[in-house]
Short mmCIF file of C-alpha atoms in Angstrom, two decimals:
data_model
loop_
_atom_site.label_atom_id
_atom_site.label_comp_id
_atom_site.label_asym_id
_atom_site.label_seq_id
_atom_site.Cartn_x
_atom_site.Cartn_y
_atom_site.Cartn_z
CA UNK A 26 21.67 80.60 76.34
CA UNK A 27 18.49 81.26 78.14
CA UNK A 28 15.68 81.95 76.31
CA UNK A 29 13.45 85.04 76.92
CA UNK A 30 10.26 82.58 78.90
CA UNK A 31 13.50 81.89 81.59
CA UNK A 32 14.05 85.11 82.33
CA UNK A 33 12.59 86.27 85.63
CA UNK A 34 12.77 89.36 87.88
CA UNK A 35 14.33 87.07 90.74
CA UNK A 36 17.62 87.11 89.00
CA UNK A 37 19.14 90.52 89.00
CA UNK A 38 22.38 92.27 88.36
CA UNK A 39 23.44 90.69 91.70
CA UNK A 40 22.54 87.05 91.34
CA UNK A 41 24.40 87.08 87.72
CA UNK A 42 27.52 88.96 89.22
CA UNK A 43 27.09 85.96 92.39
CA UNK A 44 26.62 83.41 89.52
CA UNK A 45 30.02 84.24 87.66
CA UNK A 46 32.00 84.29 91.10
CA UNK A 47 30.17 81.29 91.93
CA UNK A 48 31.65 79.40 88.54
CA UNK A 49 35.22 80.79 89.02
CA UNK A 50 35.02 79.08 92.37
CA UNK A 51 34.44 75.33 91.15
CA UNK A 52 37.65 73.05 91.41
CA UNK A 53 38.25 73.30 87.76
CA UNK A 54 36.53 76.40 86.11
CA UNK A 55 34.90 75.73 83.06
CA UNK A 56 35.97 77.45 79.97
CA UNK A 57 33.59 80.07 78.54
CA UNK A 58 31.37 80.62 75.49
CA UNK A 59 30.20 84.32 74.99
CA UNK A 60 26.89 85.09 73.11
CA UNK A 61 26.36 88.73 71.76
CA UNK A 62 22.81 89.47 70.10
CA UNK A 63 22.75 91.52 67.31
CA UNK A 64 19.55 92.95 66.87
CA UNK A 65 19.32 94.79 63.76
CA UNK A 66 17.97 93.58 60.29
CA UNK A 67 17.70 95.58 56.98
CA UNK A 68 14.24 94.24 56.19
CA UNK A 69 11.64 91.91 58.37
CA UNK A 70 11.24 88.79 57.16
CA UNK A 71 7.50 87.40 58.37
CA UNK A 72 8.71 84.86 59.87
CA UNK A 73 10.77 85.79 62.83
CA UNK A 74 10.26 85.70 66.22
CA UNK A 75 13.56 86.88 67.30
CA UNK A 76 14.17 90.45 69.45
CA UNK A 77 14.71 92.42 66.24
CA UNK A 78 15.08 96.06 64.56
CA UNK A 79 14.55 97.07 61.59
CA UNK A 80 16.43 99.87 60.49
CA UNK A 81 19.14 101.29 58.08
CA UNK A 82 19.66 103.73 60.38
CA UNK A 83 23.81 103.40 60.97
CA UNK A 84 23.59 106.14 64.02
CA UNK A 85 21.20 103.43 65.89
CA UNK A 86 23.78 100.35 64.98
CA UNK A 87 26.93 102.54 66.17
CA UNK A 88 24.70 103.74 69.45
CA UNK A 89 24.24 100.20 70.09
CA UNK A 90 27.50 98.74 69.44
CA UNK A 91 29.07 101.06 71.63
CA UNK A 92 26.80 100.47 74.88
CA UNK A 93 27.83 96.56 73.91
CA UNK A 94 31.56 97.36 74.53
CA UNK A 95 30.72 98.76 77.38
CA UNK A 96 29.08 95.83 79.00
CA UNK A 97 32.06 93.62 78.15
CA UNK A 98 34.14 95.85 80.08
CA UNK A 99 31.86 95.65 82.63
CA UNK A 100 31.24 92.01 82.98
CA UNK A 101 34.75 90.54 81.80
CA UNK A 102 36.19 91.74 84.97
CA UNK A 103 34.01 89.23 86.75
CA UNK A 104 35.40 86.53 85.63
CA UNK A 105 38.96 84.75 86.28
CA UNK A 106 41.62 85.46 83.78
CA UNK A 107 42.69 81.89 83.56
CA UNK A 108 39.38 81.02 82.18
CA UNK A 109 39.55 80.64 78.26
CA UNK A 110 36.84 81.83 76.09
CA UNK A 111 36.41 78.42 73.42
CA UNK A 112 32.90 79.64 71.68
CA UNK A 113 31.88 83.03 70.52
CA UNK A 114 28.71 83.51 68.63
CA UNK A 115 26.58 86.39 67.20
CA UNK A 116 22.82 85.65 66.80
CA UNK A 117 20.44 88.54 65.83
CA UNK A 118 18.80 89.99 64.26
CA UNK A 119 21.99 90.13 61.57
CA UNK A 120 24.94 90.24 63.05
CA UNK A 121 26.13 91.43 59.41
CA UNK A 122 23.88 94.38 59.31
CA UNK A 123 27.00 95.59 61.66
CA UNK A 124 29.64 96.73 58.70
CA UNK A 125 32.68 94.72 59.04
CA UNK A 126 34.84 97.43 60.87
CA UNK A 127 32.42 97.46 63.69
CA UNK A 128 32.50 93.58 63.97
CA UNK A 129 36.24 94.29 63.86
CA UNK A 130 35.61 96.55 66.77
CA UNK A 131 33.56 94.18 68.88
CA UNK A 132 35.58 90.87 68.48
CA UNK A 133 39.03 93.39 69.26
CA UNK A 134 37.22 94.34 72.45
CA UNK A 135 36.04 90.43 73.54
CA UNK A 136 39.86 89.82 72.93
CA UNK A 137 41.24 92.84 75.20
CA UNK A 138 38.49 91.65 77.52
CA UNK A 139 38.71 88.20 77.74
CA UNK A 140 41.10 85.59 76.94
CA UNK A 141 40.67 83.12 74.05
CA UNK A 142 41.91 79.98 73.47
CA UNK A 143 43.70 78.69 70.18
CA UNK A 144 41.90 79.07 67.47
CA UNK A 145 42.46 74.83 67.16
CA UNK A 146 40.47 74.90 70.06
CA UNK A 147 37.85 77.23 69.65
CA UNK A 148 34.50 78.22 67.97
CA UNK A 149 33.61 81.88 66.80
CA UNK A 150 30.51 81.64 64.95
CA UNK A 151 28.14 83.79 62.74
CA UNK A 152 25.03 84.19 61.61
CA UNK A 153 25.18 85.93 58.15
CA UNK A 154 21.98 87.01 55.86
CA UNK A 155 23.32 85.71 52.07
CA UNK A 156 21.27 88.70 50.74
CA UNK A 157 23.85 91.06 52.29
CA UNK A 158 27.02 89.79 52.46
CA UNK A 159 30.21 90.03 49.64
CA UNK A 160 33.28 87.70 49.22
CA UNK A 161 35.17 90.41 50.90
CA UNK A 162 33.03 90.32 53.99
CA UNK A 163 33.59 86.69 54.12
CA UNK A 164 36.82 87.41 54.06
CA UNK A 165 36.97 89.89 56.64
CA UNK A 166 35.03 87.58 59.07
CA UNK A 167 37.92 84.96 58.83
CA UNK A 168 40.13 87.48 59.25
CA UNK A 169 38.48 88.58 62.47
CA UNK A 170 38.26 84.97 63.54
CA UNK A 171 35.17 83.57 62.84
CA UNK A 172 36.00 79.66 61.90
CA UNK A 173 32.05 78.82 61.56
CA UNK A 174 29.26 80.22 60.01
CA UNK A 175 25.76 80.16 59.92
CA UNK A 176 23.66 81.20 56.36
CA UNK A 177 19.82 81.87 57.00
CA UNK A 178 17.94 80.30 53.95
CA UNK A 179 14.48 79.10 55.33
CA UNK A 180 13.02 78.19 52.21
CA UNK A 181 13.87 78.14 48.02
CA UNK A 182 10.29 77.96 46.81
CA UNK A 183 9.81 81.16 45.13
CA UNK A 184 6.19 81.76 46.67
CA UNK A 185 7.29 80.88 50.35
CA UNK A 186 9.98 83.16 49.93
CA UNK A 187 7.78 86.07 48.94
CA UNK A 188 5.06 85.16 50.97
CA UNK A 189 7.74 85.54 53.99
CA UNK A 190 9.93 88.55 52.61
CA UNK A 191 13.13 86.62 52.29
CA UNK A 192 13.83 86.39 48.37
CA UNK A 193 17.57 84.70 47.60
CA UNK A 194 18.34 82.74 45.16
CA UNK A 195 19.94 79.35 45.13
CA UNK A 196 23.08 80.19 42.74
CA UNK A 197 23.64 83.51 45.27
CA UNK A 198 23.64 81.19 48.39
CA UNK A 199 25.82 78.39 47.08
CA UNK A 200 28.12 81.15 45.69
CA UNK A 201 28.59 81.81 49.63
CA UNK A 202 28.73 78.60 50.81
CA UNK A 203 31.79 77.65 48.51
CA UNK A 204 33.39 81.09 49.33
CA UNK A 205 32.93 80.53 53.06
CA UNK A 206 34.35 77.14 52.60
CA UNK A 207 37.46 78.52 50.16
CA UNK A 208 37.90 81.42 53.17
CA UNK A 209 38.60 78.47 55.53
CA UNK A 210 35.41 78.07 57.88
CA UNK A 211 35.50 74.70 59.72
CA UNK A 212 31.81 74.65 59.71
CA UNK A 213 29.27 75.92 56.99
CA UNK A 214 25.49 75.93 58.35
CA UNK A 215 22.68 76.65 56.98
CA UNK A 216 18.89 77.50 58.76
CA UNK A 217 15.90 75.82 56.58
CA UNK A 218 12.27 76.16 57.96
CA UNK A 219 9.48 73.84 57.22
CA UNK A 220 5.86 74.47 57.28
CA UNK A 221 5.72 78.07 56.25
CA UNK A 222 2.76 79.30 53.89
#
């Protein structure tokens, strides 16, 4: 996906709409991976770098989510219905700051919208804050689809992690790990950064 230093004023709405038509035009179209950002976190952690929001705020989540299902149906029309969709992944942010009915909500609409391929052949991935989630929202995120997911941890050292703003403990996060891999994920990730203070 590109990141936010390739982005340029050169490529509007109409040379992204010319792209996609462009793609459904090669001999054999190549399948599809979708990328929705999430951009809303319940705390910052010092860290980041990412587009990000930090708010509680449910109203501003819903408001969001619901101008994201409107771009799918904008875009999905674009491209050709014989083009499978074989990865899905939400970044943030958290995409788990979204309750689990909303990411219900969104991954219904990719389906309506697009068309996916088995789930033998496919990867929907996750990226899940440990401090937030339960055994039933792994669940749920199975349910939904989701065959891989991805656990922020950055860093166990009790100091880092204050120093930061991202206190979790190790027995918490292995707790998920093992439930994840229980719940059936494929894949089990985790993010570890080196060199903070």
């Amino acid at each position: 996906y590109p990141t936010a230093p390739q982005f340029s004023p050169q490529f509007d709405g109409k040379a992204f709409i010319n792209a996609i038509k462009d793609s459904n035009q090669d001999p054999i179209p190549r399948a599809l991976s979708l990328y929705a950002h999430i951009p809303f976190c319940f705390s910052p952690c010092f860290y980041c770098g990412c587009n990000r929001i930090i708010t509680r705020d449910e109203a501003k989540k819903q408001a969001y989510l619901e101008h994201l299902l409107q771009e799918i149906a904008l875009i999905a029309p674009y491209f050709d219905s014989d083009r499978e969709v074989v990865q899905l992944h939400l970044g943030g942010g958290t995409p788990n700051s979204l309750n689990t009915g909303q990411l219900a909500q969104l991954i219904r609409k990719f389906s309506a919208s697009f068309r996916f391929a088995p789930e033998s052949e496919r990867e929907f991935s996750i990226e899940i804050d440990p401090r937030t989630v339960s055994v039933g929202d792994i669940a749920a995120m199975r349910d939904m689809g989701f065959n891989r997911v991805s656990l922020g941890i950055q860093d166990f050292d009790p100091a880092v992690q204050e120093a930061v703003n991202r206190i979790q403990s190790v027995p918490d996060t292995l707790r998920l790990i093992r439930e994840a891999r229980e719940f059936g994920f494929n894949s089990v990730s985790v993010d570890l950064i080196y060199g903070l203070p």
